[in-house]
Tab-separated table of C-alpha atoms in Angstrom:
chain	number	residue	atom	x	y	z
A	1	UNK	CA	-52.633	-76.830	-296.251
A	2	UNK	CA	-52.023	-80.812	-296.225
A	3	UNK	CA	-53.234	-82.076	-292.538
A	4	UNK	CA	-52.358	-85.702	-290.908
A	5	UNK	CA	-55.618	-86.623	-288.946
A	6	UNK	CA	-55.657	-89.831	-287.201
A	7	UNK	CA	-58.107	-92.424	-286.275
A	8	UNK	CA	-59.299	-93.590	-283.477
A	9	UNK	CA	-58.585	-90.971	-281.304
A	10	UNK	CA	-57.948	-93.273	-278.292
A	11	UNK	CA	-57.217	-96.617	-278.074
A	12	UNK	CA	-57.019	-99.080	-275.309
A	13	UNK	CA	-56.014	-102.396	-275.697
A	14	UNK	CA	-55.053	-105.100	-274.017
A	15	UNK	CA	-51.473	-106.294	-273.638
A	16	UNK	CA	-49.808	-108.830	-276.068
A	17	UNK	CA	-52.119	-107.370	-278.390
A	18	UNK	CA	-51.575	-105.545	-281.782
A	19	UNK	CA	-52.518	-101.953	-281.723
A	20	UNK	CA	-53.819	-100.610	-285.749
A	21	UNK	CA	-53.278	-96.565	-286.017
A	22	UNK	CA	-55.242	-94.818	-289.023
A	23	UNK	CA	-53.802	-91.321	-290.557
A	24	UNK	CA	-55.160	-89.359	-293.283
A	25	UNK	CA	-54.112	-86.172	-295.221
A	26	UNK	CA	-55.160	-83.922	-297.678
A	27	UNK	CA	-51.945	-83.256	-300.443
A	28	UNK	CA	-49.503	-84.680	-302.192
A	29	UNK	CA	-46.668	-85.678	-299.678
A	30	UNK	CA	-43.388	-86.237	-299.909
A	31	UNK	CA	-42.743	-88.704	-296.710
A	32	UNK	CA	-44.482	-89.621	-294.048
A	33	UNK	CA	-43.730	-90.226	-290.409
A	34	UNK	CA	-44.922	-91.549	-287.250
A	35	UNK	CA	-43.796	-89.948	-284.072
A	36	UNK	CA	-44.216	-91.023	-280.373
A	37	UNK	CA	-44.907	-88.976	-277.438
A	38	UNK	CA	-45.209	-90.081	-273.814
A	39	UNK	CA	-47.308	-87.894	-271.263
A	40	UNK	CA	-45.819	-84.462	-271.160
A	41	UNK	CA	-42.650	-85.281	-272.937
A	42	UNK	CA	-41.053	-84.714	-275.764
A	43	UNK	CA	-41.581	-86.081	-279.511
A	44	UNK	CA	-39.723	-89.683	-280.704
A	45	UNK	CA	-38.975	-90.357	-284.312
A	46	UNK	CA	-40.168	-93.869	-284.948
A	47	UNK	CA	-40.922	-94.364	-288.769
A	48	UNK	CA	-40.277	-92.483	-291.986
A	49	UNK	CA	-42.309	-93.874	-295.359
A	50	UNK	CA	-41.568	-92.096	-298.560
A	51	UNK	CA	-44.647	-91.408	-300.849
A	52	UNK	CA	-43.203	-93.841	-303.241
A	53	UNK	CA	-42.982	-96.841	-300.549
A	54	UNK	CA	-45.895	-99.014	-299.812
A	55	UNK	CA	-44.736	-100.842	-296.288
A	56	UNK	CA	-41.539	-100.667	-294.111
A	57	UNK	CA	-40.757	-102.409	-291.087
A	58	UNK	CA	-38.842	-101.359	-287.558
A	59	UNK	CA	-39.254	-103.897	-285.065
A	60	UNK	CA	-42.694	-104.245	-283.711
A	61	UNK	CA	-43.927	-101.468	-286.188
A	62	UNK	CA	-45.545	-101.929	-289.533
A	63	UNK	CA	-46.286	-98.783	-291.382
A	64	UNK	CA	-48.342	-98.889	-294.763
A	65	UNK	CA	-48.869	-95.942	-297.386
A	66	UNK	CA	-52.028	-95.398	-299.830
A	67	UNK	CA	-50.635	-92.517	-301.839
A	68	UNK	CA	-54.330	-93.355	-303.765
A	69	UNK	CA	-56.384	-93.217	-300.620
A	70	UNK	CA	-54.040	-90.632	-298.879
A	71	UNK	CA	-53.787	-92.363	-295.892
A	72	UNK	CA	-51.145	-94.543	-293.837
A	73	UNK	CA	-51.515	-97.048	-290.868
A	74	UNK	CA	-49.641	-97.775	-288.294
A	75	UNK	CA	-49.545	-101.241	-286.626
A	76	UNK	CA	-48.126	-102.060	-283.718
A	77	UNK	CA	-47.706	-106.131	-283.203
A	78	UNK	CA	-47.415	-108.102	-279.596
A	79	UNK	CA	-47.876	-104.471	-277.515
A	80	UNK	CA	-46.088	-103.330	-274.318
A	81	UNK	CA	-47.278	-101.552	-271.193
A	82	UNK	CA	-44.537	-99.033	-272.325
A	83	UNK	CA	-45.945	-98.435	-275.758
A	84	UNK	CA	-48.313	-96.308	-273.891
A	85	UNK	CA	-48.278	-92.923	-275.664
A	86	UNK	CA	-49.765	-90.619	-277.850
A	87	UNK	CA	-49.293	-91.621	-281.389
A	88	UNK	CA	-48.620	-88.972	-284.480
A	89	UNK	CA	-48.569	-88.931	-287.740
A	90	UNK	CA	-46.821	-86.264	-289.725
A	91	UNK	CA	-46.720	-85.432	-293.096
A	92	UNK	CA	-43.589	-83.521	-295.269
A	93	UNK	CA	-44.790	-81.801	-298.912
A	94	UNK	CA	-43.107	-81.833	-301.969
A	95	UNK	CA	-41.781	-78.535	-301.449
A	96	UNK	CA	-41.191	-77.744	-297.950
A	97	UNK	CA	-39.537	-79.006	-295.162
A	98	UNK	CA	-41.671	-78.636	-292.208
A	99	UNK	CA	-43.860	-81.175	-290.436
A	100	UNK	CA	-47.373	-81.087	-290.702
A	101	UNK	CA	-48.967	-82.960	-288.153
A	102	UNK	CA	-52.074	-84.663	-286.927
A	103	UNK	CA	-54.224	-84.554	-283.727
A	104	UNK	CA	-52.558	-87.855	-282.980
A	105	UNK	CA	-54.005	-91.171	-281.859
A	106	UNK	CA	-53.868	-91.470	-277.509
A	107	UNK	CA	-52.984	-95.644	-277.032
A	108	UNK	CA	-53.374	-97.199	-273.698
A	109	UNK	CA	-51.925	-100.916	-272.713
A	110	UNK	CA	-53.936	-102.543	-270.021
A	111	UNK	CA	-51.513	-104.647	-268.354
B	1	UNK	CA	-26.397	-90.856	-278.109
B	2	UNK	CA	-26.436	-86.843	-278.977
B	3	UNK	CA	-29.595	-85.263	-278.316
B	4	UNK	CA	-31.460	-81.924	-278.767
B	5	UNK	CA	-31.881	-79.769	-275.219
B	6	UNK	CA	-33.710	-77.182	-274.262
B	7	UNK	CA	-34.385	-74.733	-271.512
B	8	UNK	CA	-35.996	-73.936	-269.060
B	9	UNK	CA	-38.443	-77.043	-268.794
B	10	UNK	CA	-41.620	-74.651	-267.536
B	11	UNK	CA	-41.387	-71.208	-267.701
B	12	UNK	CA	-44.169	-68.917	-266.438
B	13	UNK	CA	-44.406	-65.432	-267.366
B	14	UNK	CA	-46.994	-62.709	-266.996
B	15	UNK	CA	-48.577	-61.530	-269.721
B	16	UNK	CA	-46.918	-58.972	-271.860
B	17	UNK	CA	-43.803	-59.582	-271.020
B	18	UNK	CA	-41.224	-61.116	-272.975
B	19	UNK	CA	-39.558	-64.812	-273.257
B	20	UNK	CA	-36.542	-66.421	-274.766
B	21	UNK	CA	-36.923	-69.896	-275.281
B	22	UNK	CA	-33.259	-71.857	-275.647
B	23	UNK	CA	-32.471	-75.009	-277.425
B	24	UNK	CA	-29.145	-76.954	-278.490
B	25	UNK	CA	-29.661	-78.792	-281.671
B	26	UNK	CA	-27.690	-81.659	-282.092
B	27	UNK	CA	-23.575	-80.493	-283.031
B	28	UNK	CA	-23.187	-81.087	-286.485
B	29	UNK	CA	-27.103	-80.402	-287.533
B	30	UNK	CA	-27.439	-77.832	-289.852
B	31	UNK	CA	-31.427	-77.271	-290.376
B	32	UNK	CA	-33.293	-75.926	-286.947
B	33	UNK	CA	-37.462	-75.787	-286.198
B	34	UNK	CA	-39.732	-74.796	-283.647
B	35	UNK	CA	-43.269	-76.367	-283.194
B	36	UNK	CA	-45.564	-75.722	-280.561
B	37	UNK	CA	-48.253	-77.872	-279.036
B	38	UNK	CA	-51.214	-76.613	-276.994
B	39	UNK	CA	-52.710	-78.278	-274.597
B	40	UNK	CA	-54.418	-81.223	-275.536
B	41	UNK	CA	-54.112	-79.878	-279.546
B	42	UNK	CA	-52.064	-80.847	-282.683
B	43	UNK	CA	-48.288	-79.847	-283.021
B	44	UNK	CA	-47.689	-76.937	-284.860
B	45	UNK	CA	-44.943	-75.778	-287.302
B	46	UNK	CA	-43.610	-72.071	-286.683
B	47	UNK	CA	-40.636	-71.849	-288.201
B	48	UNK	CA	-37.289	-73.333	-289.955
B	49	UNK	CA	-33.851	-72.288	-290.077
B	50	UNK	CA	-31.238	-72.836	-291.933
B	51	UNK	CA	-27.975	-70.393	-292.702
B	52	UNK	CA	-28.743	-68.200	-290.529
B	53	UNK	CA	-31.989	-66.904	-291.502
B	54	UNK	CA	-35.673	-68.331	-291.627
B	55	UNK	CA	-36.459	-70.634	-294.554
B	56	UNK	CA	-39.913	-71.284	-293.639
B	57	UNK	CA	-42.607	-70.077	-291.186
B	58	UNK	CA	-45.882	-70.015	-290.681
B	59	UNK	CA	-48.915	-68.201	-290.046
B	60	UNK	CA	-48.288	-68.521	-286.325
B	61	UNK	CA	-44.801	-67.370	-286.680
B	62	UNK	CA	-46.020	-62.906	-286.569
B	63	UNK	CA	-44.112	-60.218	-285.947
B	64	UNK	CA	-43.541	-61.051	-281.882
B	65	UNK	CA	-42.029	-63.936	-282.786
B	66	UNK	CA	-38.434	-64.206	-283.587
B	67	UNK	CA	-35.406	-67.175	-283.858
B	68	UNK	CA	-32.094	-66.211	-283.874
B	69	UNK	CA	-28.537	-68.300	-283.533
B	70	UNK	CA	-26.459	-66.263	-281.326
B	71	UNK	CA	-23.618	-69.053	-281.769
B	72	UNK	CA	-22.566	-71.780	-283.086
B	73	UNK	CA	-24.500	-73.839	-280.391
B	74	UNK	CA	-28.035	-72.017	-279.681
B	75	UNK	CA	-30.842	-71.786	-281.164
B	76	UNK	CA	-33.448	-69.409	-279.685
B	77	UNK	CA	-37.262	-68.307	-279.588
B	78	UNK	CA	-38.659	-65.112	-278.550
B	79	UNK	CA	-41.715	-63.764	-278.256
B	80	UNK	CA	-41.460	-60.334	-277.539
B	81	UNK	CA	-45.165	-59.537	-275.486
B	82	UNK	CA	-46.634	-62.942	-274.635
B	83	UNK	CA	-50.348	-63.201	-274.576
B	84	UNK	CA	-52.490	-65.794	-272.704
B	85	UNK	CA	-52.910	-67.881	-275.908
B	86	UNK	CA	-49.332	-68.329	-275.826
B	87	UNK	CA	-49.123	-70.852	-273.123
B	88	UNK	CA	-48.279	-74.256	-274.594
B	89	UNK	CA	-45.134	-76.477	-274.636
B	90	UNK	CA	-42.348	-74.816	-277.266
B	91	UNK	CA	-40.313	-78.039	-279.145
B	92	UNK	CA	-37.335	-77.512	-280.934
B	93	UNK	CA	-35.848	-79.876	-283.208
B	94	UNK	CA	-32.921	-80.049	-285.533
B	95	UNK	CA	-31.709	-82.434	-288.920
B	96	UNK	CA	-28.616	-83.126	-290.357
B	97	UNK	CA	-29.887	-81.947	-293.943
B	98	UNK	CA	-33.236	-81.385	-295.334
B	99	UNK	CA	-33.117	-84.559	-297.154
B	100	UNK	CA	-32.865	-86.621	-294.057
B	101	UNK	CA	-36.282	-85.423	-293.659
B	102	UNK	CA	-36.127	-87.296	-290.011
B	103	UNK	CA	-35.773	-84.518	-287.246
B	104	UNK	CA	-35.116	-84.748	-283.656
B	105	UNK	CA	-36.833	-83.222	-281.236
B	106	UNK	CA	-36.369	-81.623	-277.709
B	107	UNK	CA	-37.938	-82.403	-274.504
B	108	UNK	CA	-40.144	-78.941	-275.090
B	109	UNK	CA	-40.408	-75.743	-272.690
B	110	UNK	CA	-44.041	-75.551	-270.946
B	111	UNK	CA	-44.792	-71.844	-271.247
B	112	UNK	CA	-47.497	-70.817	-269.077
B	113	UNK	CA	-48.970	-67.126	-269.388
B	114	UNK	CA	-50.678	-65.587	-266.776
């Protein structure tokens, strides 16, 4: 089955700075999406990228797609103390509707 | 802004015994899931729903598992004799249509088994 794993799996950064998420998987997708998730709460939509986009932009995010390389980044520009979270990526086939996801990416903001 | 509930928060429950986990998908959302995440561990699919019956499930998703829409509002999740390896927190999420692709989730139940 097609798994999201991300890299690193923590990252702590200082404020103001950008914060660079790495996801891989292993089969042909049909989307991709990044999700957020605070400490014990629940999950956040933040991104979708379709396997035949390269880049898309939603504020402070940047998301990038290598169909090729089967992986996607995440970048996060000018970060907050409240962009503190655990980051996910998760990955929708070509002919299925569920979310496959990976082990996620924990990011910590120094203030 | 609608959103996707679901109750109780935490449940605890001994082991063996069973559990119904609730969730209100958003009104007009038509396609229903449950994940579950364990401790510390990825999210994982269980199951989709859609027409009132399952569309997809996984190899989680055995026979003491079951999802049923008792109305036109809930959206439930029982397991019928919990074991230990149960605990984790229980999100449901709903979509508009499959094609949206983009599903909202739930604040998740924490299931504890003792």
């Amino acid at each position: 089955s097609q798994q999201g794993e991300e890299d690193p799996q923590a990252l702590s950064i200082q404020e103001g700075e950008n914060a660079t998420m790495n996801c891989s998987y292993k089969t042909s997708i049909n989307n991709l999406q990044w999700y957020r998730q605070n400490s014990g709460r629940g999950l956040v939509h933040l991104i979708l990228i379709r396997s035949n986009e390269r880049e898309k932009h939603s504020g402070r995010l940047r998301v990038t797609l290598d169909t090729s390389k089967k992986s996607s980044s995440l970048l996060i520009t000018a970060s907050r103390a409240a962009d503190t979270a655990s980051y996910f990526c998760a990955t929708v086939g070509d002919s299925n509707y569920q979310l496959i996801w990976g082990a996620g990416t924990k990011l910590i903001i120094k203030p | 802004e609608p959103e996707v509930t679901q109750t109780p928060s935490h449940q605890v429950t001994q082991m063996g015994q069973e559990v119904i986990l609730r969730c209100v998908p958003i009104s007009n959302h038509l396609y229903f899931y449950w994940y579950r995440q364990i401790l510390g561990q990825k999210v994982e699919f269980l199951v989709s729903f859609y027409n009132n019956e399952i569309s997809e499930k996984s190899e989680i998703f055995d026979d003491q598992f079951s999802v049923e829409r008792p109305d036109g509002s809930n959206f439930t999740l029982k397991i019928r004799s919990t074991k230990l390896e149960d605990s984790a927190m229980y999100f449901c999420a709903s979509t508009g249509h499959q094609l949206s692709y983009e599903q909202y989730f739930g604040p998740g139940t924490r299931l504890t088994v003792t």
